[in-house]
Amino acid sequence: MKLVVRVKLLPTPVQALALEATLHVCNEAATWLSTQAFERRVFSRAGLQAMAYCEVRARGLSAQPALHVLRKVADAYSTLTANLMAGNLGKPGSQRHARATGKPVVFREVAAQPFDDRCLSWQMGERTVSIWTVTGRMKHIAFTGSPEQLAVLEAYRKGESDLLYRDGQWYLIATCEVAEAELDAHPASFVGVDLGIVNIATTSTGTRHSGRRLNRRREADRTLRAKLQTKGTKSAKRRAKKHAGKEARRARDINHKISKRIVAEAQRTGRGIALEDLGGIRERARLRKPQRVTLHSWSFHQLGAFIAYKAKRAGVPLVHVDPAYTSQECSQCHHTDRRNRPSQARFACQVCGFVEHADLNSSHNIAARGWWTWVRGAESQAPALTLIA
Ligand SMILES: [Zn+2]
C-alpha cells in the first residue's frame, strides 16, 4: 500500500535560499520547456527528452533534476489532456476550453519538484536530509514530523519525494510503500464505530473516546480566533494562522491515537470495523449552533482515513455503512422512532423498553449493519493514497 508522509524541513537561512533558488531554476526550466513543447506540439516524455534535454541541462540542472523537469512537463500535458477528455474544462469551442488549450502550461516559481534517491538522501538518525541544489549539495537540513510519520518514514520510505514550499514553510512529501497484512477474510463480527461531538468515537465494544476536554479547548480556540479576526492587524493574522496550525496538529494527533486503538482492538479480537459513511455526518447534526461548529470543524474525514489505512495495514476488514437513523433505531428490537432518543445521551426504546447510552446503541446498529454489508460482499473501498500530514 502506498502512503505519502509529509515532513517539515527546518532549513537555516542559507539552506532556505538554496532551496528557493533550486525551485526557481527547475520551474523556470519547466515553463521554458513547456513553451517549446506547446510550439512544437511535442508532449511525450521521450519526445521532450530527444528535443530539449541538453538545453534543459544548460539551464543549470544536473542530469536527474533535468529528467524530472522533462517528466513534470510531460505529466502536466497528459493531465491537461485527461481533463479535456473528461470535459472538466468545458466543451470544445467554449471560452474555458480555449483558455486551457490556447497557451502553454505555466509552472509557478515555487511549484513542487520531485527528487529521487540520487538527489536526496535521508539521515533518519540525525533527522536530516542532504539534497541537490543549484548551489551545490546541501547537507544537514533538519526535518521534523510526528512520531507516527517518522516511524512510517523510517520503515517504508521508497522512491521519490517532492520538495514543496507552502505558506512560508518547506516540506518534503515522501512516498512510502507500506507492508500490508493479509486481509482477515473471516472476521468473527464487527466493531461498530459511532462518531459524534460529545464522544468523538464510541465503539460497540464499549470504548468511548471522549471529546469533552477537546471541545472545551476548541471553544477557547474559537473565541481567540474571533478576537484576532476582529482585530485584523497583520500580527493578529499571523497569530491566528499559527494558532490554526497548532489546532490542526492537535486534532491530527488525537485522530491518530483514536484510530490506532480502534484498529488494534479489532485486530486483537479478530473483528472487522464498521464505520459510518461520512457523507451524512453534516446533515445528521441537528444541534445548537456552537456544537454544530464543532462538528463541522472536527476532522472526521481524517479520522476515517486514518482508520482506513491502519486497518488495511493490519489486515482488518473495513466496511462503510449508511448511518441513516442509527441514532433512532433500537439495537435490540430494531424499532425506529425519534422519540426513542429523549436526550442527546440517552436511548430508551418506546416498544421494548431497552435503555442504553445513545452513542453505544448507535454503535451496535452500525456494527450490525457492518456485518450485513460484509456478508453481502460489499467491501468498502479504502482510499488508495492517504496523506499522513
Ligand atoms: Zn426496542
Coordinates of C-alpha atoms in Angstrom, one line a residue, residues 103-347:
K103 CA -1.4 28.7 -24.3
P104 CA 1.4 26.6 -22.8
V105 CA 1.2 25.3 -19.3
V106 CA 3.0 27.6 -16.9
F107 CA 4.7 26.5 -13.7
R108 CA 4.7 28.6 -10.6
E109 CA 8.1 29.8 -9.4
V110 CA 7.9 27.5 -6.4
A111 CA 5.8 24.6 -7.8
A112 CA 6.8 21.3 -6.2
Q113 CA 9.7 19.4 -7.6
P114 CA 10.4 15.6 -7.3
F115 CA 13.8 14.4 -6.0
D116 CA 14.9 10.8 -6.2
D117 CA 17.5 9.0 -4.0
R118 CA 20.4 10.2 -6.1
C119 CA 19.5 13.8 -5.4
L120 CA 18.1 13.4 -1.9
S121 CA 19.3 11.2 0.9
W122 CA 17.7 10.8 4.3
Q123 CA 19.7 10.5 7.6
M124 CA 16.9 9.2 9.8
G125 CA 19.1 9.0 12.9
E126 CA 20.2 12.6 12.7
R127 CA 16.8 13.6 11.3
T128 CA 18.4 15.5 8.4
V129 CA 18.4 15.3 4.7
S130 CA 21.1 16.0 2.1
I131 CA 19.7 17.4 -1.1
W132 CA 20.9 18.5 -4.5
T133 CA 20.5 22.3 -5.1
V134 CA 21.6 24.6 -7.8
T135 CA 24.3 26.0 -5.5
G136 CA 25.7 22.5 -4.7
R137 CA 24.7 19.7 -2.4
M138 CA 23.1 21.0 0.8
K139 CA 23.8 18.7 3.7
H140 CA 22.4 18.6 7.2
I141 CA 19.0 20.1 6.5
A142 CA 17.0 19.3 9.6
F143 CA 13.4 18.0 9.4
T144 CA 10.7 17.2 11.8
G145 CA 7.5 15.2 12.0
S146 CA 5.2 13.4 14.4
P147 CA 6.4 10.1 15.9
E148 CA 3.9 8.3 13.7
Q149 CA 5.2 10.0 10.5
L150 CA 8.8 9.3 11.4
A151 CA 8.1 5.6 12.1
V152 CA 6.4 5.1 8.8
L153 CA 9.2 7.0 7.0
E154 CA 12.0 5.1 8.6
A155 CA 10.4 1.7 7.9
Y156 CA 8.9 2.2 4.5
R157 CA 10.2 5.2 2.5
K158 CA 10.8 4.2 -1.1
G159 CA 11.5 6.2 -4.2
E160 CA 10.9 9.8 -4.8
S161 CA 9.9 12.8 -2.6
D162 CA 8.5 16.1 -3.6
L163 CA 10.1 19.3 -2.3
L164 CA 7.3 21.7 -1.5
Y165 CA 7.1 25.3 -0.4
R166 CA 3.8 26.5 1.1
D167 CA 2.9 29.4 3.3
G168 CA 6.4 30.2 4.1
Q169 CA 7.4 26.7 5.1
W170 CA 9.4 24.0 3.4
Y171 CA 8.2 20.4 3.2
L172 CA 9.2 17.1 1.8
I173 CA 6.4 14.7 0.7
A174 CA 7.9 11.3 0.8
T175 CA 6.4 8.2 -0.8
C176 CA 6.2 5.1 1.4
E177 CA 5.4 1.6 0.3
V178 CA 3.9 0.1 3.4
A179 CA 3.6 -3.6 4.0
E180 CA 0.1 -4.9 4.5
A181 CA -1.0 -7.9 6.5
E182 CA -3.2 -10.3 4.7
L183 CA -6.9 -9.4 4.9
D184 CA -8.7 -11.4 7.6
A185 CA -11.4 -13.0 5.3
H186 CA -13.4 -14.4 8.2
P187 CA -14.0 -11.7 10.8
A188 CA -15.8 -13.0 13.9
S189 CA -18.0 -9.9 14.0
F190 CA -17.7 -6.2 13.5
V191 CA -16.8 -3.3 15.8
G192 CA -19.3 -0.5 15.1
V193 CA -17.9 3.0 15.4
D194 CA -20.3 5.8 16.2
L195 CA -18.8 9.3 15.6
G196 CA -20.1 12.3 17.4
I197 CA -19.4 15.5 19.2
V198 CA -19.6 14.7 22.9
N199 CA -17.9 11.4 22.2
I200 CA -15.7 11.6 19.2
A201 CA -15.9 7.9 18.7
T202 CA -17.8 5.2 20.6
T203 CA -17.3 1.6 19.7
S204 CA -19.8 -1.2 20.1
T205 CA -17.3 -2.9 22.4
G206 CA -17.8 -0.2 24.9
T207 CA -14.8 2.0 24.4
R208 CA -15.6 5.7 24.4
H209 CA -13.2 8.3 23.1
S210 CA -14.4 11.4 24.8
G211 CA -14.3 14.8 23.2
R212 CA -15.2 16.8 26.2
R213 CA -11.8 18.2 27.1
L214 CA -11.1 18.7 23.4
N215 CA -14.3 20.5 22.8
R216 CA -13.7 22.9 25.7
R217 CA -10.3 23.6 24.2
R218 CA -11.8 24.2 20.8
E219 CA -14.3 26.5 22.2
A220 CA -11.5 28.6 23.7
D221 CA -9.6 28.5 20.4
R222 CA -12.6 29.7 18.5
T223 CA -13.1 32.7 20.9
L224 CA -9.4 33.6 20.5
R225 CA -9.7 33.3 16.7
A226 CA -12.7 35.5 16.5
K227 CA -10.9 38.1 18.7
L228 CA -7.9 38.1 16.4
Q229 CA -10.1 38.3 13.4
T230 CA -11.9 41.4 14.6
K231 CA -8.5 42.9 15.4
G232 CA -7.5 42.4 11.8
T233 CA -3.9 43.6 12.2
K234 CA -1.1 41.9 10.4
S235 CA 0.4 40.5 13.6
A236 CA -3.1 39.3 14.7
K237 CA -3.5 37.5 11.4
R238 CA -0.1 35.9 11.8
R239 CA -1.1 34.7 15.3
A240 CA -4.4 33.4 14.1
K241 CA -2.6 31.4 11.4
K242 CA -0.1 29.9 13.8
H243 CA -2.9 29.1 16.2
A244 CA -4.9 27.3 13.5
G245 CA -1.8 25.2 12.7
K246 CA -1.4 24.2 16.3
E247 CA -5.1 23.2 16.5
A248 CA -4.9 21.1 13.4
R249 CA -1.8 19.3 14.7
R250 CA -3.6 18.6 18.0
A251 CA -6.7 17.2 16.1
R252 CA -4.4 15.0 14.0
D253 CA -2.6 13.6 17.0
I254 CA -5.9 12.7 18.6
N255 CA -7.2 11.1 15.4
H256 CA -4.0 9.0 15.2
K257 CA -4.5 7.8 18.8
I258 CA -8.2 7.0 18.4
S259 CA -7.7 5.2 15.1
K260 CA -4.8 3.2 16.4
R261 CA -6.8 2.0 19.4
I262 CA -9.8 1.1 17.4
V263 CA -7.8 -0.9 14.8
A264 CA -5.7 -2.6 17.5
E265 CA -8.8 -3.7 19.3
A266 CA -10.4 -5.1 16.2
Q267 CA -7.3 -6.9 15.2
R268 CA -6.8 -8.4 18.6
T269 CA -10.3 -9.7 18.8
G270 CA -10.5 -11.0 15.2
R271 CA -13.2 -8.5 14.2
G272 CA -13.8 -6.2 11.3
I273 CA -14.6 -2.5 11.6
A274 CA -17.8 -0.8 10.5
L275 CA -17.7 2.9 10.0
E276 CA -20.4 5.3 9.1
D277 CA -20.4 6.6 5.6
L278 CA -19.2 10.1 6.4
G279 CA -21.2 11.8 3.7
G280 CA -24.1 12.1 6.0
I281 CA -22.4 13.5 9.1
R282 CA -23.3 17.1 8.4
E283 CA -27.0 16.6 7.7
R284 CA -27.3 14.4 10.8
A285 CA -26.4 17.2 13.1
R286 CA -29.4 19.0 14.5
L287 CA -27.8 20.8 17.3
R288 CA -27.2 24.1 19.0
K289 CA -25.0 26.4 17.0
P290 CA -21.8 26.2 18.9
Q291 CA -21.9 22.4 18.8
R292 CA -22.6 22.5 15.1
V293 CA -19.5 24.4 14.5
T294 CA -17.5 21.9 16.5
L295 CA -18.9 19.1 14.5
H296 CA -18.2 20.7 11.2
S297 CA -14.7 21.6 12.0
W298 CA -13.8 18.3 13.6
S299 CA -11.9 16.2 11.1
F300 CA -14.0 13.1 11.0
H301 CA -12.8 12.6 7.4
Q302 CA -9.3 12.5 8.6
L303 CA -10.2 10.0 11.4
G304 CA -11.9 7.9 8.8
A305 CA -8.9 8.0 6.6
F306 CA -6.6 7.1 9.4
I307 CA -8.8 4.1 10.5
A308 CA -8.9 3.0 6.8
Y309 CA -5.1 2.9 6.3
K310 CA -4.4 1.4 9.7
A311 CA -7.0 -1.3 9.1
K312 CA -5.5 -2.1 5.7
R313 CA -2.1 -2.3 7.2
A314 CA -3.3 -4.7 9.9
G315 CA -5.4 -6.8 7.5
V316 CA -8.6 -5.8 9.4
P317 CA -11.7 -5.8 7.1
L318 CA -13.4 -2.4 7.0
V319 CA -16.9 -1.6 5.7
H320 CA -18.8 1.7 5.4
V321 CA -22.4 1.7 6.3
D322 CA -25.3 4.0 5.7
P323 CA -25.7 5.8 9.0
A324 CA -29.3 6.9 8.5
Y325 CA -31.4 6.5 11.7
T326 CA -28.7 4.7 13.5
S327 CA -29.3 7.0 16.4
Q328 CA -33.1 6.4 16.5
E329 CA -33.1 2.6 15.9
C330 CA -33.3 0.2 18.8
S331 CA -30.4 -2.1 18.6
Q332 CA -32.4 -4.9 20.3
C333 CA -35.8 -4.9 18.6
H334 CA -35.0 -2.5 15.6
H335 CA -38.0 -0.3 16.3
T336 CA -37.1 3.1 14.9
D337 CA -38.6 6.3 16.3
R338 CA -37.3 9.7 17.0
R339 CA -38.9 9.5 20.5
N340 CA -36.5 6.6 21.2
R341 CA -34.0 9.3 22.0
P342 CA -35.3 11.6 24.6
S343 CA -32.0 13.4 25.1
Q344 CA -28.5 13.7 23.5
A345 CA -27.1 11.0 25.7
R346 CA -30.0 8.7 26.4
F347 CA -31.6 6.0 24.3

